[in-house]
Every structure is written in structure tokens, then in C-alpha cells.
Amino acid sequence: MQMRNPIVVLLTALVTVACATSPTGRPQLKLFPSSDLAEMGAASYQQIKEETPIEQSSRVNGYVQCVADAITQQTGGTWEVTVFADDQANAFALPGGKIGVYTGLLDVSRNQDQLATVIGHEVAHVLADHGNERVSSQFATQSALQLAGAIAGGQGGMGQAAMAALGLGAQVGVLLPFSRAQESEADVVGLELMARAGFNPQASVQLWQNMAQGSGGSPPEFLSTHPGHDSRISKLNENIPQAMPLYEQARNAGRRPNCG
């Protein structure tokens, strides 16, 4: 009788006990309770605050807080927002209700709607439980690699070569494309979130055009954790018609952010 591949057995068992569905209906692997992810998020946030200068301008902090508040009011819960004095055009949101925005992003997001695009996208990662999904995927992959290492341990150079090939396959074939799926999903969920908050979804396209102009050379999309700019803009354009009625409803309901 032929033995089943132990790596396949391990990953199949993990998927069987921890399968879930994302907000867009995509299957997810989630192995950890939300409380664990919240603790991880809080610890990471504290470390970033200790290692990165915090912006002191009340005007800048008030502006970012205004946009973030409008977004997070659509999610419930309490969110902490910190603006970091750093030139990188980036932002993040972590499980447990933590948001970080770098001042470099304010040079690229040229109005409140464009900034809301990024904050909505990052908050969408948390709402879709992408942190749990990413940690779970890495855990499952590392478990498989460790098992493969034990199996190949007595095979000398051939075993090491097999491990290297499996490592590359795990990285490019599983983790990175999976991360691109998360990014694309966060774009769609974030677009709806910003629209419900009263920010114009059409601004998302201009934001990513700004990002494309400032990014210079980018890695090939198949080796990137983010969708290519053209792919991202195309997907946004496909979803804007569904988001615009939500934007109009928000405006009619009096949700008209005026953050400056």
C-alpha cells in the first residue's frame, strides 16, 4: 500500500479543522483565536511606537485622526491612531484596533478621500481577519517544511536541494500569491468602507496612480506581495460602480467628513 505524502496529510488536517470564509467568499485558514491576534497586534504596535518617531504637529495628527475616525465609526469598537514622523508612504492597521500612518503617505494622498482609501484598505485587512490568515498560513507552511526536513535529513546534498526547492515553492507558490489575494480583497472591502463613511470611492484610482508614479521600479507581479498598480486600478474601476450608491447614501444621511 502506497503511503500518503506526510506534508499533504499535515496541511489537509490543518485546513479541515480551521477553514473559514472571507468577506468576499474566499476560503481562509485561521488557526488562532482573535484574542491571540489582538495581543500580537498590541505588542507589535507598542514596539513600533518605541522605535519610530511620533509626529508632534497637532494639525497633522488632527487631520489623520479625523479621517481614521470617520472610517472606524463604520466598524464599531475602539481604535488607537498614531502618526509616525517617517518619509515612507505607508500605513497599517493591526488586530486589536491599532492604526499607524506615516507622514510620507500625506505627500502621496493629496486629499482626505485619497487618505481614506489607504486607511480603509488597512482597516479592511483587520476586518477580514487577514492577520490570522497570514500567521496561520506561515505556521502551516513552516510545519510542512520542518516535516520535510526531518524526512530528507538522511539524504545529504540531495535532501538539502529538495528542501531549497520546497522552500521556494512554498514562498512563491503559496504565501505570496495568497498575500496578493488578501491585498485585492482589502481593496474591495476598503472601497465599500470608505464609501459608507462618506469618502468618494473614485479617489481610490487617483491615489494608486500617485503611488505608481512615486514607486519607480516594482518587482514582477508574480513575485510581489501586492497586486501590480495596473491590476489594482483595474479592479478598483470594476468595483467603484457598486461603491458609489453607498457613498451617495452616506452623504444623504449626513456623513460628510470635513477633515481638511
Short mmCIF file of C-alpha atoms in Angstrom, two decimals:
data_model
loop_
_atom_site.label_atom_id
_atom_site.label_comp_id
_atom_site.label_asym_id
_atom_site.label_seq_id
_atom_site.Cartn_x
_atom_site.Cartn_y
_atom_site.Cartn_z
CA MET A 1 0.00 0.00 0.00
CA GLN A 2 1.40 3.41 -1.00
CA MET A 3 1.90 5.84 1.88
CA ARG A 4 0.40 9.31 1.58
CA ASN A 5 2.74 12.28 1.47
CA PRO A 6 3.02 13.40 5.14
CA ILE A 7 3.17 17.07 4.11
CA VAL A 8 -0.15 16.72 2.32
CA VAL A 9 -1.58 14.91 5.35
CA LEU A 10 -0.48 17.71 7.69
CA LEU A 11 -1.81 20.56 5.56
CA THR A 12 -5.06 18.71 4.87
CA ALA A 13 -5.60 18.24 8.60
CA LEU A 14 -4.95 21.91 9.29
CA VAL A 15 -7.36 23.05 6.59
CA THR A 16 -10.00 20.59 7.77
CA VAL A 17 -10.04 21.89 11.34
CA ALA A 18 -9.63 25.62 10.63
CA CYS A 19 -11.40 26.52 7.40
CA ALA A 20 -13.32 29.80 7.26
CA THR A 21 -14.68 32.22 4.67
CA SER A 22 -13.57 35.79 3.99
CA PRO A 23 -15.96 38.76 3.46
CA THR A 24 -15.82 38.16 -0.29
CA GLY A 25 -16.41 34.42 0.00
CA ARG A 26 -12.80 33.29 -0.34
CA PRO A 27 -11.76 30.25 1.76
CA GLN A 28 -9.47 31.13 4.66
CA LEU A 29 -7.22 29.18 7.01
CA LYS A 30 -7.49 30.55 10.56
CA LEU A 31 -5.80 28.60 13.34
CA PHE A 32 -5.64 31.13 16.19
CA PRO A 33 -8.26 32.80 18.43
CA SER A 34 -8.89 36.53 17.90
CA SER A 35 -7.57 37.28 21.39
CA ASP A 36 -4.14 35.95 20.41
CA LEU A 37 -4.05 38.15 17.31
CA ALA A 38 -5.09 41.18 19.36
CA GLU A 39 -2.19 40.54 21.76
CA MET A 40 0.22 40.21 18.83
CA GLY A 41 -1.13 43.44 17.35
CA ALA A 42 -0.78 45.36 20.60
CA ALA A 43 2.78 44.13 21.16
CA SER A 44 3.82 44.99 17.60
CA TYR A 45 2.20 48.42 17.85
CA GLN A 46 4.00 49.21 21.08
CA GLN A 47 7.32 48.18 19.57
CA ILE A 48 6.79 50.40 16.53
CA LYS A 49 5.91 53.34 18.77
CA GLU A 50 9.10 52.80 20.77
CA GLU A 51 11.30 52.58 17.67
CA THR A 52 9.75 55.21 15.35
CA PRO A 53 9.48 58.97 15.97
CA ILE A 54 5.89 60.13 16.54
CA GLU A 55 4.61 63.18 14.68
CA GLN A 56 4.11 66.15 17.02
CA SER A 57 2.11 68.50 14.76
CA SER A 58 -1.41 68.93 16.13
CA ARG A 59 -2.63 69.87 12.66
CA VAL A 60 -1.29 66.68 11.05
CA ASN A 61 -2.49 64.49 13.90
CA GLY A 62 -5.93 66.07 13.84
CA TYR A 63 -6.25 65.58 10.10
CA VAL A 64 -5.30 61.89 10.17
CA GLN A 65 -7.43 61.26 13.28
CA CYS A 66 -10.44 62.85 11.57
CA VAL A 67 -10.16 60.57 8.53
CA ALA A 68 -9.49 57.47 10.65
CA ASP A 69 -12.42 58.24 12.97
CA ALA A 70 -14.83 58.52 10.05
CA ILE A 71 -13.66 55.15 8.74
CA THR A 72 -13.66 53.32 12.06
CA GLN A 73 -17.09 54.61 13.06
CA GLN A 74 -18.36 52.20 10.42
CA THR A 75 -16.69 49.25 12.15
CA GLY A 76 -17.53 49.59 15.84
CA GLY A 77 -15.02 49.17 18.61
CA THR A 78 -12.25 51.48 19.77
CA TRP A 79 -9.26 52.23 17.56
CA GLU A 80 -5.97 53.85 18.52
CA VAL A 81 -4.35 56.03 15.84
CA THR A 82 -0.69 57.10 15.77
CA VAL A 83 1.01 59.26 13.15
CA PHE A 84 4.70 58.45 12.71
CA ALA A 85 7.21 61.03 11.50
CA ASP A 86 8.68 58.92 8.72
CA ASP A 87 9.06 59.56 5.00
CA GLN A 88 7.71 56.21 3.84
CA ALA A 89 4.38 56.43 2.02
CA ASN A 90 2.66 53.79 4.08
CA ALA A 91 0.11 52.97 6.76
CA PHE A 92 -1.02 49.87 8.64
CA ALA A 93 -3.77 48.54 10.85
CA LEU A 94 -3.31 45.73 13.36
CA PRO A 95 -5.67 43.34 15.15
CA GLY A 96 -6.87 44.80 18.40
CA GLY A 97 -7.79 48.16 16.86
CA LYS A 98 -4.41 49.78 16.13
CA ILE A 99 -3.75 52.14 13.19
CA GLY A 100 -0.44 53.68 12.15
CA VAL A 101 0.04 56.30 9.44
CA TYR A 102 3.45 57.52 8.25
CA THR A 103 3.78 61.20 7.31
CA GLY A 104 5.27 60.25 3.95
CA LEU A 105 1.84 58.98 2.94
CA LEU A 106 0.47 62.51 3.22
CA ASP A 107 2.68 63.58 0.30
CA VAL A 108 1.06 60.94 -1.90
CA SER A 109 -2.53 61.02 -0.64
CA ARG A 110 -3.32 64.60 -1.58
CA ASN A 111 -6.77 64.96 -0.02
CA GLN A 112 -8.96 63.33 2.62
CA ASP A 113 -10.58 60.93 0.16
CA GLN A 114 -7.23 59.60 -1.01
CA LEU A 115 -6.03 59.19 2.58
CA ALA A 116 -9.31 57.40 3.37
CA THR A 117 -8.52 54.97 0.54
CA VAL A 118 -5.39 53.80 2.34
CA ILE A 119 -6.81 53.79 5.86
CA GLY A 120 -9.94 51.99 4.65
CA HIS A 121 -7.75 49.42 2.91
CA GLU A 122 -5.67 48.81 6.04
CA VAL A 123 -8.70 48.57 8.34
CA ALA A 124 -10.24 46.14 5.84
CA HIS A 125 -7.28 43.81 6.44
CA VAL A 126 -8.26 43.65 10.11
CA LEU A 127 -11.99 43.27 9.45
CA ALA A 128 -11.28 40.41 7.04
CA ASP A 129 -9.03 38.73 9.65
CA HIS A 130 -6.11 38.69 7.25
CA GLY A 131 -3.63 38.79 10.14
CA ASN A 132 -4.91 35.46 11.45
CA GLU A 133 -4.94 34.07 7.94
CA ARG A 134 -1.37 35.16 7.22
CA VAL A 135 0.03 33.87 10.53
CA SER A 136 -1.87 30.60 10.07
CA SER A 137 -0.54 30.16 6.53
CA GLN A 138 3.02 30.76 7.67
CA PHE A 139 2.56 28.36 10.58
CA ALA A 140 1.19 25.65 8.30
CA THR A 141 3.96 26.16 5.75
CA GLN A 142 6.74 26.13 8.35
CA SER A 143 5.29 22.97 9.89
CA ALA A 144 5.38 21.32 6.48
CA LEU A 145 8.96 22.46 5.85
CA GLN A 146 10.11 21.14 9.22
CA LEU A 147 8.48 17.80 8.49
CA ALA A 148 10.09 17.69 5.07
CA GLY A 149 13.45 18.47 6.67
CA ALA A 150 13.09 15.53 9.02
CA ILE A 151 12.19 13.24 6.14
CA ALA A 152 15.10 14.46 4.00
CA GLY A 153 17.59 14.57 6.87
CA GLY A 154 19.45 11.45 5.80
CA GLN A 155 19.70 12.32 2.13
CA GLY A 156 22.74 14.62 2.22
CA GLY A 157 23.05 17.11 -0.61
CA MET A 158 20.01 15.73 -2.40
CA GLY A 159 17.85 16.35 0.68
CA GLN A 160 19.14 19.88 1.05
CA ALA A 161 18.38 20.62 -2.60
CA ALA A 162 14.89 19.25 -2.17
CA MET A 163 14.37 21.44 0.89
CA ALA A 164 15.55 24.52 -1.03
CA ALA A 165 13.15 23.73 -3.86
CA LEU A 166 10.31 23.16 -1.43
CA GLY A 167 11.11 26.43 0.35
CA LEU A 168 10.96 28.40 -2.89
CA GLY A 169 7.76 26.60 -3.87
CA ALA A 170 6.19 27.39 -0.52
CA GLN A 171 7.16 31.05 -0.77
CA VAL A 172 6.22 31.77 -4.37
CA GLY A 173 3.52 29.16 -4.82
CA VAL A 174 1.61 29.58 -1.55
CA LEU A 175 2.47 32.57 0.62
CA LEU A 176 2.99 35.36 -1.88
CA PRO A 177 0.00 34.72 -4.18
CA PHE A 178 -2.13 34.24 -1.08
CA SER A 179 -0.96 37.64 0.16
CA ARG A 180 -1.90 39.22 -3.18
CA ALA A 181 -5.38 37.78 -2.74
CA GLN A 182 -5.58 39.46 0.64
CA GLU A 183 -4.44 42.76 -0.81
CA SER A 184 -7.02 42.64 -3.59
CA GLU A 185 -9.73 41.72 -1.11
CA ALA A 186 -8.75 44.61 1.17
CA ASP A 187 -9.05 46.96 -1.81
CA VAL A 188 -12.65 45.85 -2.41
CA VAL A 189 -13.68 45.83 1.27
CA GLY A 190 -11.88 49.12 1.89
CA LEU A 191 -13.63 50.75 -1.06
CA GLU A 192 -17.01 49.88 0.47
CA LEU A 193 -15.85 51.01 3.91
CA MET A 194 -14.69 54.44 2.73
CA ALA A 195 -17.91 54.89 0.75
CA ARG A 196 -20.05 54.13 3.80
CA ALA A 197 -18.00 56.68 5.75
CA GLY A 198 -18.77 59.39 3.19
CA PHE A 199 -15.50 59.46 1.25
CA ASN A 200 -15.57 59.43 -2.55
CA PRO A 201 -14.55 55.96 -3.84
CA GLN A 202 -13.43 57.47 -7.14
CA ALA A 203 -10.47 58.99 -5.30
CA SER A 204 -9.01 55.49 -4.89
CA VAL A 205 -7.92 55.37 -8.52
CA GLN A 206 -6.07 58.68 -8.32
CA LEU A 207 -4.39 57.57 -5.09
CA TRP A 208 -2.95 54.46 -6.70
CA GLN A 209 -1.94 56.43 -9.77
CA ASN A 210 0.01 58.69 -7.41
CA MET A 211 1.54 55.59 -5.82
CA ALA A 212 2.53 54.24 -9.24
CA GLN A 213 4.24 57.48 -10.18
CA GLY A 214 6.24 57.50 -6.97
CA SER A 215 7.14 53.82 -6.79
CA GLY A 216 9.76 53.68 -9.55
CA GLY A 217 10.66 50.12 -10.44
CA SER A 218 8.48 47.42 -8.92
CA PRO A 219 9.11 43.66 -8.76
CA PRO A 220 7.23 41.45 -11.24
CA GLU A 221 3.66 40.99 -10.07
CA PHE A 222 4.00 37.20 -9.77
CA LEU A 223 6.80 37.73 -7.19
CA SER A 224 5.14 40.61 -5.34
CA THR A 225 3.01 40.57 -2.22
CA HIS A 226 0.92 43.37 -3.71
CA PRO A 227 -1.03 43.47 -6.97
CA GLY A 228 0.62 45.49 -9.75
CA HIS A 229 -0.58 49.08 -9.96
CA ASP A 230 -2.39 48.47 -13.26
CA SER A 231 -4.14 45.37 -11.90
CA ARG A 232 -5.12 47.19 -8.73
CA ILE A 233 -6.53 50.20 -10.60
CA SER A 234 -8.43 47.95 -12.99
CA LYS A 235 -10.01 46.04 -10.09
CA LEU A 236 -10.95 49.28 -8.35
CA ASN A 237 -12.59 50.59 -11.50
CA GLU A 238 -14.64 47.38 -11.67
CA ASN A 239 -15.91 47.88 -8.11
CA ILE A 240 -16.44 51.64 -7.98
CA PRO A 241 -19.94 51.41 -9.59
CA GLN A 242 -21.06 49.21 -6.66
CA ALA A 243 -19.50 51.56 -4.10
CA MET A 244 -20.92 54.83 -5.45
CA PRO A 245 -24.52 54.19 -4.26
CA LEU A 246 -23.14 53.57 -0.75
CA TYR A 247 -21.30 56.88 -0.97
CA GLU A 248 -24.47 58.69 -2.04
CA GLN A 249 -26.43 57.06 0.79
CA ALA A 250 -23.79 58.15 3.29
CA ARG A 251 -23.87 61.73 2.02
CA ASN A 252 -27.67 61.80 2.15
CA ALA A 253 -27.51 60.51 5.73
CA GLY A 254 -25.26 63.42 6.71
CA ARG A 255 -21.93 61.58 6.73
CA ARG A 256 -19.85 64.29 5.08
CA PRO A 257 -16.33 64.25 6.57
CA ASN A 258 -14.57 67.61 6.53
CA CYS A 259 -11.08 66.81 7.66
CA GLY A 260 -9.23 69.49 5.70
#
